[in-house]
PDB file of C-alpha atoms in Angstrom:
ATOM      1  CA  UNK C 270      88.488  97.829  71.925  1.00  0.00           C
ATOM      2  CA  UNK C 271      88.893 101.473  70.936  1.00  0.00           C
ATOM      3  CA  UNK C 272      86.418 101.008  68.106  1.00  0.00           C
ATOM      4  CA  UNK C 273      83.677  98.664  66.960  1.00  0.00           C
ATOM      5  CA  UNK C 274      82.161  98.242  63.500  1.00  0.00           C
ATOM      6  CA  UNK C 275      78.470  97.376  63.058  1.00  0.00           C
ATOM      7  CA  UNK C 276      76.727  96.165  59.898  1.00  0.00           C
ATOM      8  CA  UNK C 277      73.222  97.449  59.107  1.00  0.00           C
ATOM      9  CA  UNK C 278      71.305  95.346  56.600  1.00  0.00           C
ATOM     10  CA  UNK C 279      67.834  95.926  55.130  1.00  0.00           C
ATOM     11  CA  UNK C 280      66.185  92.528  54.898  1.00  0.00           C
ATOM     12  CA  UNK C 281      62.833  94.011  53.793  1.00  0.00           C
ATOM     13  CA  UNK C 282      61.355  94.467  50.344  1.00  0.00           C
ATOM     14  CA  UNK C 283      61.428  98.278  50.255  1.00  0.00           C
ATOM     15  CA  UNK C 284      63.910 101.037  51.070  1.00  0.00           C
ATOM     16  CA  UNK C 285      64.233 102.278  54.669  1.00  0.00           C
ATOM     17  CA  UNK C 286      65.736 105.314  56.382  1.00  0.00           C
ATOM     18  CA  UNK C 287      67.804 104.912  59.508  1.00  0.00           C
ATOM     19  CA  UNK C 288      69.616 107.073  62.072  1.00  0.00           C
ATOM     20  CA  UNK C 289      72.272 106.452  64.711  1.00  0.00           C
ATOM     21  CA  UNK C 290      73.202 108.346  67.895  1.00  0.00           C
ATOM     22  CA  UNK C 291      75.940 107.910  70.509  1.00  0.00           C
ATOM     23  CA  UNK C 292      77.328 109.581  73.672  1.00  0.00           C
ATOM     24  CA  UNK C 293      79.584 112.595  73.105  1.00  0.00           C
ATOM     25  CA  UNK C 294      82.718 110.512  73.738  1.00  0.00           C
ATOM     26  CA  UNK C 295      81.903 108.156  70.843  1.00  0.00           C
ATOM     27  CA  UNK C 296      82.219 109.242  67.209  1.00  0.00           C
ATOM     28  CA  UNK C 297      80.222 107.506  64.471  1.00  0.00           C
ATOM     29  CA  UNK C 298      81.397 107.134  60.895  1.00  0.00           C
ATOM     30  CA  UNK C 299      77.760 107.614  59.761  1.00  0.00           C
ATOM     31  CA  UNK C 300      74.758 108.977  61.633  1.00  0.00           C
ATOM     32  CA  UNK C 301      72.025 108.144  59.168  1.00  0.00           C
ATOM     33  CA  UNK C 302      70.992 107.405  55.629  1.00  0.00           C
ATOM     34  CA  UNK C 303      68.821 105.132  53.553  1.00  0.00           C
ATOM     35  CA  UNK C 304      69.134 101.500  52.576  1.00  0.00           C
ATOM     36  CA  UNK C 305      67.582  99.918  49.496  1.00  0.00           C
ATOM     37  CA  UNK C 306      65.960  96.541  49.861  1.00  0.00           C
ATOM     38  CA  UNK C 307      68.680  93.929  50.443  1.00  0.00           C
ATOM     39  CA  UNK C 308      71.416  96.555  50.843  1.00  0.00           C
ATOM     40  CA  UNK C 309      73.794  96.929  53.772  1.00  0.00           C
ATOM     41  CA  UNK C 310      76.222  99.476  55.171  1.00  0.00           C
ATOM     42  CA  UNK C 311      78.776  99.691  57.989  1.00  0.00           C
ATOM     43  CA  UNK C 312      78.978 102.115  60.901  1.00  0.00           C
ATOM     44  CA  UNK C 313      82.160 102.349  62.961  1.00  0.00           C
ATOM     45  CA  UNK C 314      81.903 103.645  66.527  1.00  0.00           C
ATOM     46  CA  UNK C 315      85.198 105.059  67.824  1.00  0.00           C
ATOM     47  CA  UNK C 316      86.184 106.368  71.249  1.00  0.00           C
ATOM     48  CA  UNK C 317      87.172 109.967  70.579  1.00  0.00           C
ATOM     49  CA  UNK C 318      89.360 112.541  72.294  1.00  0.00           C
ATOM     50  CA  UNK C 319      86.604 114.103  74.376  1.00  0.00           C
ATOM     51  CA  UNK C 320      87.861 115.445  77.700  1.00  0.00           C
ATOM     52  CA  UNK C 321      86.601 113.214  80.494  1.00  0.00           C
ATOM     53  CA  UNK C 322      87.495 113.217  84.158  1.00  0.00           C
ATOM     54  CA  UNK C 323      88.705 109.909  85.636  1.00  0.00           C
ATOM     55  CA  UNK C 324      85.826 107.528  86.197  1.00  0.00           C
ATOM     56  CA  UNK C 325      83.670 104.924  84.453  1.00  0.00           C
ATOM     57  CA  UNK C 326      81.242 105.963  81.725  1.00  0.00           C
ATOM     58  CA  UNK C 327      78.534 103.911  80.049  1.00  0.00           C
ATOM     59  CA  UNK C 328      76.378 104.768  77.062  1.00  0.00           C
ATOM     60  CA  UNK C 329      74.521 103.232  74.130  1.00  0.00           C
ATOM     61  CA  UNK C 330      75.035 103.458  70.408  1.00  0.00           C
ATOM     62  CA  UNK C 331      71.407 103.502  69.187  1.00  0.00           C
ATOM     63  CA  UNK C 332      70.276 102.548  65.685  1.00  0.00           C
ATOM     64  CA  UNK C 333      66.702 103.508  64.715  1.00  0.00           C
ATOM     65  CA  UNK C 334      64.463 102.506  61.804  1.00  0.00           C
ATOM     66  CA  UNK C 335      62.914 105.885  60.957  1.00  0.00           C
ATOM     67  CA  UNK C 336      59.707 104.381  59.570  1.00  0.00           C
ATOM     68  CA  UNK C 337      58.861 102.093  62.493  1.00  0.00           C
ATOM     69  CA  UNK C 338      60.829 103.598  65.365  1.00  0.00           C
ATOM     70  CA  UNK C 339      62.359 100.190  66.074  1.00  0.00           C
ATOM     71  CA  UNK C 340      65.694 100.471  67.963  1.00  0.00           C
ATOM     72  CA  UNK C 341      68.800  98.373  68.326  1.00  0.00           C
ATOM     73  CA  UNK C 342      71.191  99.361  71.166  1.00  0.00           C
ATOM     74  CA  UNK C 343      74.815  98.467  71.713  1.00  0.00           C
ATOM     75  CA  UNK C 344      76.425  99.307  75.065  1.00  0.00           C
ATOM     76  CA  UNK C 345      79.866 100.904  75.434  1.00  0.00           C
ATOM     77  CA  UNK C 346      81.637 101.145  78.808  1.00  0.00           C
ATOM     78  CA  UNK C 347      84.734 103.320  79.098  1.00  0.00           C
ATOM     79  CA  UNK C 348      87.020 103.550  82.135  1.00  0.00           C
ATOM     80  CA  UNK C 349      89.187 106.672  82.285  1.00  0.00           C
ATOM     81  CA  UNK C 350      92.095 106.567  84.700  1.00  0.00           C
ATOM     82  CA  UNK C 351      94.174 109.522  85.832  1.00  0.00           C
ATOM     83  CA  UNK C 352      97.649 109.958  84.339  1.00  0.00           C
ATOM     84  CA  UNK C 353     100.568 108.080  85.845  1.00  0.00           C
ATOM     85  CA  UNK C 354     102.643 110.173  88.251  1.00  0.00           C
ATOM     86  CA  UNK C 355     105.057 107.422  89.288  1.00  0.00           C
ATOM     87  CA  UNK C 356     105.286 103.832  88.059  1.00  0.00           C
ATOM     88  CA  UNK C 357     107.468 101.000  89.351  1.00  0.00           C
ATOM     89  CA  UNK C 358     107.287  97.787  87.273  1.00  0.00           C
ATOM     90  CA  UNK C 359     110.082  96.363  89.487  1.00  0.00           C
ATOM     91  CA  UNK C 360     112.232  95.244  86.600  1.00  0.00           C
ATOM     92  CA  UNK C 361     114.984  96.889  88.643  1.00  0.00           C
ATOM     93  CA  UNK C 362     115.249  97.570  92.367  1.00  0.00           C
ATOM     94  CA  UNK C 363     114.030 101.116  93.158  1.00  0.00           C
ATOM     95  CA  UNK C 364     116.089 101.016  96.353  1.00  0.00           C
ATOM     96  CA  UNK C 365     113.277 101.480  98.861  1.00  0.00           C
ATOM     97  CA  UNK C 366     114.051 101.114 102.555  1.00  0.00           C
ATOM     98  CA  UNK C 367     113.252  97.701 104.001  1.00  0.00           C
ATOM     99  CA  UNK C 368     113.532  95.992 107.380  1.00  0.00           C
ATOM    100  CA  UNK C 369     113.297  92.395 108.545  1.00  0.00           C
ATOM    101  CA  UNK C 370     112.859  89.769 105.832  1.00  0.00           C
ATOM    102  CA  UNK C 371     111.659  92.130 103.066  1.00  0.00           C
ATOM    103  CA  UNK C 372     113.578  91.426  99.861  1.00  0.00           C
ATOM    104  CA  UNK C 373     113.649  92.380  96.199  1.00  0.00           C
ATOM    105  CA  UNK C 374     114.045  89.658  93.594  1.00  0.00           C
ATOM    106  CA  UNK C 375     112.659  86.540  91.994  1.00  0.00           C
ATOM    107  CA  UNK C 376     110.232  84.554  94.208  1.00  0.00           C
ATOM    108  CA  UNK C 377     110.823  80.805  94.243  1.00  0.00           C
ATOM    109  CA  UNK C 378     107.296  79.464  94.730  1.00  0.00           C
ATOM    110  CA  UNK C 379     107.940  78.157  98.243  1.00  0.00           C
ATOM    111  CA  UNK C 380     105.839  78.357 101.411  1.00  0.00           C
ATOM    112  CA  UNK C 381     103.785  75.855 103.396  1.00  0.00           C
ATOM    113  CA  UNK C 382     100.279  77.365 103.646  1.00  0.00           C
ATOM    114  CA  UNK C 383     100.077  79.250 100.351  1.00  0.00           C
ATOM    115  CA  UNK C 384     103.249  79.185  98.273  1.00  0.00           C
ATOM    116  CA  UNK C 385     104.777  82.347  96.863  1.00  0.00           C
ATOM    117  CA  UNK C 386     104.428  82.948  93.116  1.00  0.00           C
ATOM    118  CA  UNK C 387     107.222  81.782  90.845  1.00  0.00           C
ATOM    119  CA  UNK C 388     107.553  85.209  89.162  1.00  0.00           C
ATOM    120  CA  UNK C 389     106.135  88.705  89.300  1.00  0.00           C
ATOM    121  CA  UNK C 390     102.784  89.719  87.860  1.00  0.00           C
ATOM    122  CA  UNK C 391     104.877  91.075  84.976  1.00  0.00           C
ATOM    123  CA  UNK C 392     108.528  90.163  84.692  1.00  0.00           C
ATOM    124  CA  UNK C 393     110.400  88.119  87.270  1.00  0.00           C
ATOM    125  CA  UNK C 394     110.859  90.391  90.260  1.00  0.00           C
ATOM    126  CA  UNK C 395     108.723  91.354  93.239  1.00  0.00           C
ATOM    127  CA  UNK C 396     109.074  92.892  96.653  1.00  0.00           C
ATOM    128  CA  UNK C 397     108.149  90.295  99.249  1.00  0.00           C
ATOM    129  CA  UNK C 398     108.753  88.688 102.605  1.00  0.00           C
ATOM    130  CA  UNK C 399     111.326  85.894 102.477  1.00  0.00           C
ATOM    131  CA  UNK C 400     111.269  85.015  98.793  1.00  0.00           C
ATOM    132  CA  UNK C 401     112.301  81.430  99.634  1.00  0.00           C
ATOM    133  CA  UNK C 402     109.436  80.493 101.977  1.00  0.00           C
ATOM    134  CA  UNK C 403     107.350  81.697 104.916  1.00  0.00           C
ATOM    135  CA  UNK C 404     107.870  84.668 107.206  1.00  0.00           C
ATOM    136  CA  UNK C 405     109.096  83.898 110.730  1.00  0.00           C
ATOM    137  CA  UNK C 406     107.291  83.324 114.013  1.00  0.00           C
ATOM    138  CA  UNK C 407     107.732  85.899 116.783  1.00  0.00           C
ATOM    139  CA  UNK C 408     108.761  88.587 114.296  1.00  0.00           C
ATOM    140  CA  UNK C 409     108.428  92.278 115.040  1.00  0.00           C
ATOM    141  CA  UNK C 410     106.869  94.585 112.457  1.00  0.00           C
ATOM    142  CA  UNK C 411     108.871  94.419 109.202  1.00  0.00           C
ATOM    143  CA  UNK C 412     108.452  97.237 106.685  1.00  0.00           C
ATOM    144  CA  UNK C 413     108.963  98.162 103.042  1.00  0.00           C
ATOM    145  CA  UNK C 414     108.835 101.963 102.717  1.00  0.00           C
ATOM    146  CA  UNK C 415     108.414 103.781  99.402  1.00  0.00           C
ATOM    147  CA  UNK C 416     109.003 107.507  99.074  1.00  0.00           C
ATOM    148  CA  UNK C 417     109.167 110.379  99.436  1.00  0.00           C
ATOM    149  CA  UNK C 418     106.859 111.265  96.531  1.00  0.00           C
ATOM    150  CA  UNK C 419     106.025 114.833  95.537  1.00  0.00           C
ATOM    151  CA  UNK C 420     102.271 115.286  95.192  1.00  0.00           C
ATOM    152  CA  UNK C 421     102.345 119.000  96.018  1.00  0.00           C
ATOM    153  CA  UNK C 422     100.595 119.896  92.730  1.00  0.00           C
ATOM    154  CA  UNK C 423      98.456 116.769  92.447  1.00  0.00           C
ATOM    155  CA  UNK C 424      94.895 115.917  93.358  1.00  0.00           C
ATOM    156  CA  UNK C 425      92.872 112.728  93.208  1.00  0.00           C
ATOM    157  CA  UNK C 426      95.973 110.654  93.959  1.00  0.00           C
ATOM    158  CA  UNK C 427      95.510 106.876  93.897  1.00  0.00           C
ATOM    159  CA  UNK C 428      97.767 103.867  94.456  1.00  0.00           C
ATOM    160  CA  UNK C 429      97.539 100.665  92.424  1.00  0.00           C
ATOM    161  CA  UNK C 430      99.585  97.498  92.763  1.00  0.00           C
ATOM    162  CA  UNK C 431      99.396  93.758  92.217  1.00  0.00           C
ATOM    163  CA  UNK C 432      99.241  91.643  95.386  1.00  0.00           C
ATOM    164  CA  UNK C 433      99.842  87.977  96.257  1.00  0.00           C
ATOM    165  CA  UNK C 434      99.493  87.720 100.034  1.00  0.00           C
ATOM    166  CA  UNK C 435      99.472  84.961 102.610  1.00  0.00           C
ATOM    167  CA  UNK C 436      99.026  85.827 106.291  1.00  0.00           C
ATOM    168  CA  UNK C 437      97.407  84.260 109.332  1.00  0.00           C
ATOM    169  CA  UNK C 438      94.341  85.991 110.742  1.00  0.00           C
ATOM    170  CA  UNK C 439      94.755  89.471 112.209  1.00  0.00           C
ATOM    171  CA  UNK C 440      94.399  88.211 115.768  1.00  0.00           C
ATOM    172  CA  UNK C 441      97.733  86.394 115.356  1.00  0.00           C
ATOM    173  CA  UNK C 442      99.731  87.975 112.512  1.00  0.00           C
ATOM    174  CA  UNK C 443      99.461  91.481 111.066  1.00  0.00           C
ATOM    175  CA  UNK C 444      99.650  92.730 107.481  1.00  0.00           C
ATOM    176  CA  UNK C 445      99.185  96.482 106.981  1.00  0.00           C
ATOM    177  CA  UNK C 446      99.293  99.131 104.290  1.00  0.00           C
ATOM    178  CA  UNK C 447     100.127 102.530 105.790  1.00  0.00           C
ATOM    179  CA  UNK C 448     100.704 106.081 104.530  1.00  0.00           C
ATOM    180  CA  UNK C 449     102.473 109.112 105.914  1.00  0.00           C
ATOM    181  CA  UNK C 450     102.773 112.797 105.014  1.00  0.00           C
ATOM    182  CA  UNK C 451     106.177 113.136 106.675  1.00  0.00           C
ATOM    183  CA  UNK C 452     107.654 109.643 107.103  1.00  0.00           C
ATOM    184  CA  UNK C 453     107.098 109.833 110.842  1.00  0.00           C
ATOM    185  CA  UNK C 454     103.368 109.699 111.644  1.00  0.00           C
ATOM    186  CA  UNK C 455     101.678 106.736 109.969  1.00  0.00           C
ATOM    187  CA  UNK C 456      98.025 106.093 109.163  1.00  0.00           C
ATOM    188  CA  UNK C 457      96.686 102.603 108.439  1.00  0.00           C
ATOM    189  CA  UNK C 458      94.916 102.423 105.092  1.00  0.00           C
ATOM    190  CA  UNK C 459      94.277  98.661 105.134  1.00  0.00           C
ATOM    191  CA  UNK C 460      94.896  95.672 107.402  1.00  0.00           C
ATOM    192  CA  UNK C 461      94.284  91.964 107.015  1.00  0.00           C
ATOM    193  CA  UNK C 462      90.933  90.621 108.227  1.00  0.00           C
ATOM    194  CA  UNK C 463      90.457  88.336 111.211  1.00  0.00           C
ATOM    195  CA  UNK C 464      90.382  85.321 108.913  1.00  0.00           C
ATOM    196  CA  UNK C 465      93.366  83.613 107.333  1.00  0.00           C
ATOM    197  CA  UNK C 466      94.301  85.079 103.949  1.00  0.00           C
ATOM    198  CA  UNK C 467      95.968  82.669 101.523  1.00  0.00           C
ATOM    199  CA  UNK C 468      95.978  84.030  97.978  1.00  0.00           C
ATOM    200  CA  UNK C 469      96.983  81.697  95.158  1.00  0.00           C
ATOM    201  CA  UNK C 470      96.969  84.265  92.353  1.00  0.00           C
ATOM    202  CA  UNK C 471      97.660  87.955  91.761  1.00  0.00           C
ATOM    203  CA  UNK C 472      94.961  90.503  92.598  1.00  0.00           C
ATOM    204  CA  UNK C 473      94.885  94.160  91.585  1.00  0.00           C
ATOM    205  CA  UNK C 474      94.603  96.517  94.554  1.00  0.00           C
ATOM    206  CA  UNK C 475      93.450 100.152  94.232  1.00  0.00           C
ATOM    207  CA  UNK C 476      93.476 102.690  97.080  1.00  0.00           C
ATOM    208  CA  UNK C 477      92.311 106.296  97.180  1.00  0.00           C
ATOM    209  CA  UNK C 478      95.125 108.331  98.756  1.00  0.00           C
ATOM    210  CA  UNK C 479      93.646 111.753  98.044  1.00  0.00           C
ATOM    211  CA  UNK C 480      92.613 112.583 101.624  1.00  0.00           C
ATOM    212  CA  UNK C 481      96.248 112.544 102.742  1.00  0.00           C
ATOM    213  CA  UNK C 482      98.390 112.591  99.581  1.00  0.00           C
ATOM    214  CA  UNK C 483      96.882 115.547  97.694  1.00  0.00           C
ATOM    215  CA  UNK C 484      99.143 118.568  98.162  1.00  0.00           C
ATOM    216  CA  UNK C 485     101.819 116.639 100.080  1.00  0.00           C
ATOM    217  CA  UNK C 486     105.392 117.367  99.014  1.00  0.00           C
ATOM    218  CA  UNK C 487     106.886 114.344 100.809  1.00  0.00           C
ATOM    219  CA  UNK C 488     104.476 111.428 100.866  1.00  0.00           C
ATOM    220  CA  UNK C 489     105.351 107.879 101.919  1.00  0.00           C
ATOM    221  CA  UNK C 490     103.710 104.471 101.602  1.00  0.00           C
ATOM    222  CA  UNK C 491     104.761 101.364 103.476  1.00  0.00           C
ATOM    223  CA  UNK C 492     103.780  97.717 103.503  1.00  0.00           C
ATOM    224  CA  UNK C 493     104.057  96.027 106.909  1.00  0.00           C
ATOM    225  CA  UNK C 494     104.221  92.380 107.981  1.00  0.00           C
ATOM    226  CA  UNK C 495     104.112  91.715 111.716  1.00  0.00           C
ATOM    227  CA  UNK C 496     104.208  91.442 114.555  1.00  0.00           C
ATOM    228  CA  UNK C 497     103.605  87.690 114.284  1.00  0.00           C
ATOM    229  CA  UNK C 498     102.781  85.191 117.017  1.00  0.00           C
ATOM    230  CA  UNK C 499     104.631  82.008 117.977  1.00  0.00           C
ATOM    231  CA  UNK C 500     102.906  79.519 115.638  1.00  0.00           C
ATOM    232  CA  UNK C 501     101.668  79.125 112.043  1.00  0.00           C
ATOM    233  CA  UNK C 502     103.214  81.220 109.282  1.00  0.00           C
ATOM    234  CA  UNK C 503     102.360  81.970 105.680  1.00  0.00           C
ATOM    235  CA  UNK C 504     104.244  83.273 102.657  1.00  0.00           C
ATOM    236  CA  UNK C 505     103.647  86.979 103.430  1.00  0.00           C
ATOM    237  CA  UNK C 506     103.481  89.873 100.983  1.00  0.00           C
ATOM    238  CA  UNK C 507     104.385  89.740  97.295  1.00  0.00           C
ATOM    239  CA  UNK C 508     103.824  93.007  95.406  1.00  0.00           C
ATOM    240  CA  UNK C 509     104.492  94.110  91.846  1.00  0.00           C
ATOM    241  CA  UNK C 510     103.650  96.843  89.307  1.00  0.00           C
ATOM    242  CA  UNK C 511     103.170  99.757  91.714  1.00  0.00           C
ATOM    243  CA  UNK C 512     101.537 102.833  90.163  1.00  0.00           C
ATOM    244  CA  UNK C 513     100.595 106.254  91.549  1.00  0.00           C
ATOM    245  CA  UNK C 514      98.049 108.215  89.510  1.00  0.00           C
ATOM    246  CA  UNK C 515      96.646 111.720  89.828  1.00  0.00           C
ATOM    247  CA  UNK C 516      95.808 115.011  88.129  1.00  0.00           C
ATOM    248  CA  UNK C 517      98.430 117.762  88.140  1.00  0.00           C
ATOM    249  CA  UNK C 518      97.469 121.398  88.634  1.00  0.00           C
ATOM    250  CA  UNK C 519      97.784 123.166  85.308  1.00  0.00           C
ATOM    251  CA  UNK C 520      97.664 119.868  83.414  1.00  0.00           C
ATOM    252  CA  UNK C 521     100.427 117.461  82.553  1.00  0.00           C
ATOM    253  CA  UNK C 522     101.684 114.534  84.558  1.00  0.00           C
ATOM    254  CA  UNK C 523     105.100 115.658  85.789  1.00  0.00           C
ATOM    255  CA  UNK C 524     105.048 115.727  89.615  1.00  0.00           C
ATOM    256  CA  UNK C 525     108.388 117.481  89.763  1.00  0.00           C
ATOM    257  CA  UNK C 526     110.567 114.397  89.356  1.00  0.00           C
ATOM    258  CA  UNK C 527     110.901 111.976  86.438  1.00  0.00           C
ATOM    259  CA  UNK C 528     108.345 109.205  86.239  1.00  0.00           C
ATOM    260  CA  UNK C 529     110.084 106.166  87.666  1.00  0.00           C
ATOM    261  CA  UNK C 530     109.878 103.806  84.714  1.00  0.00           C
ATOM    262  CA  UNK C 531     112.834 102.245  82.984  1.00  0.00           C
ATOM    263  CA  UNK C 532     111.415 102.235  79.451  1.00  0.00           C
ATOM    264  CA  UNK C 533     108.486 103.244  77.284  1.00  0.00           C
ATOM    265  CA  UNK C 534     107.452  99.580  77.290  1.00  0.00           C
ATOM    266  CA  UNK C 535     107.202  99.638  81.084  1.00  0.00           C
ATOM    267  CA  UNK C 536     104.992 102.728  80.971  1.00  0.00           C
ATOM    268  CA  UNK C 537     102.741 101.164  78.352  1.00  0.00           C
ATOM    269  CA  UNK C 538     102.653  97.849  80.181  1.00  0.00           C
ATOM    270  CA  UNK C 539     101.377  99.422  83.385  1.00  0.00           C
ATOM    271  CA  UNK C 540      99.515 102.469  82.115  1.00  0.00           C
ATOM    272  CA  UNK C 541      97.490 100.585  79.521  1.00  0.00           C
ATOM    273  CA  UNK C 542      96.447  97.684  81.750  1.00  0.00           C
ATOM    274  CA  UNK C 543      92.827  97.059  80.659  1.00  0.00           C
ATOM    275  CA  UNK C 544      91.711  95.829  84.099  1.00  0.00           C
TER     276      UNK C 544
END
């Protein structure tokens, strides 16, 4: 929660003095006072507007009995994520280039080894391989390519998306996530392990793109399935809620083009994900 209220109660027979401290990014409604015997008071700790760089911060709200030095601590953990540069909730088709059996739409929950989902992580739609079952044997590499994205004024660029993936081990079938600074030369960011991967639920994926995306005016990302061998197939990729985050030079979040969301609700739905 953005705030938490604590109750301090003096269960002794005489008055006490107390104090409270917190990290700079937490504001307290009271920082000290006195309590008569049997009295109580409330202290509300609120996350404030302190400027913090993206990252995870932890700190304690500390309550102290001034007479005895006795402490009570309550831990706060705050995760700060960079602003959204582009967001694609996939309520509508963004029109990305695709080859092979890549499709946009409503998955039907079919597949022999690990069935596809029956809807997106949010909403109905996903991008996936063959939304009515498994990918094919003896398939060449099939791609979904997103971009170009303008990160020329951005740094600390990251990619987040929800994944539901089924693929045979890397020795037989390939699943890749690749990036490019020009749409021609591709670098592999992730590939499936040499064990079968059969997900039965959505998982949030986060990748640091900064080494190649920061400063790039035409950046591309693509998801690849294949080549595949001549036996055993799975349901392939399902992806949803794709988000690019980063810090713009000079502040703000505008990368030069409108953020690709279809409504304020979409932006809130993705940008405020508590995970």
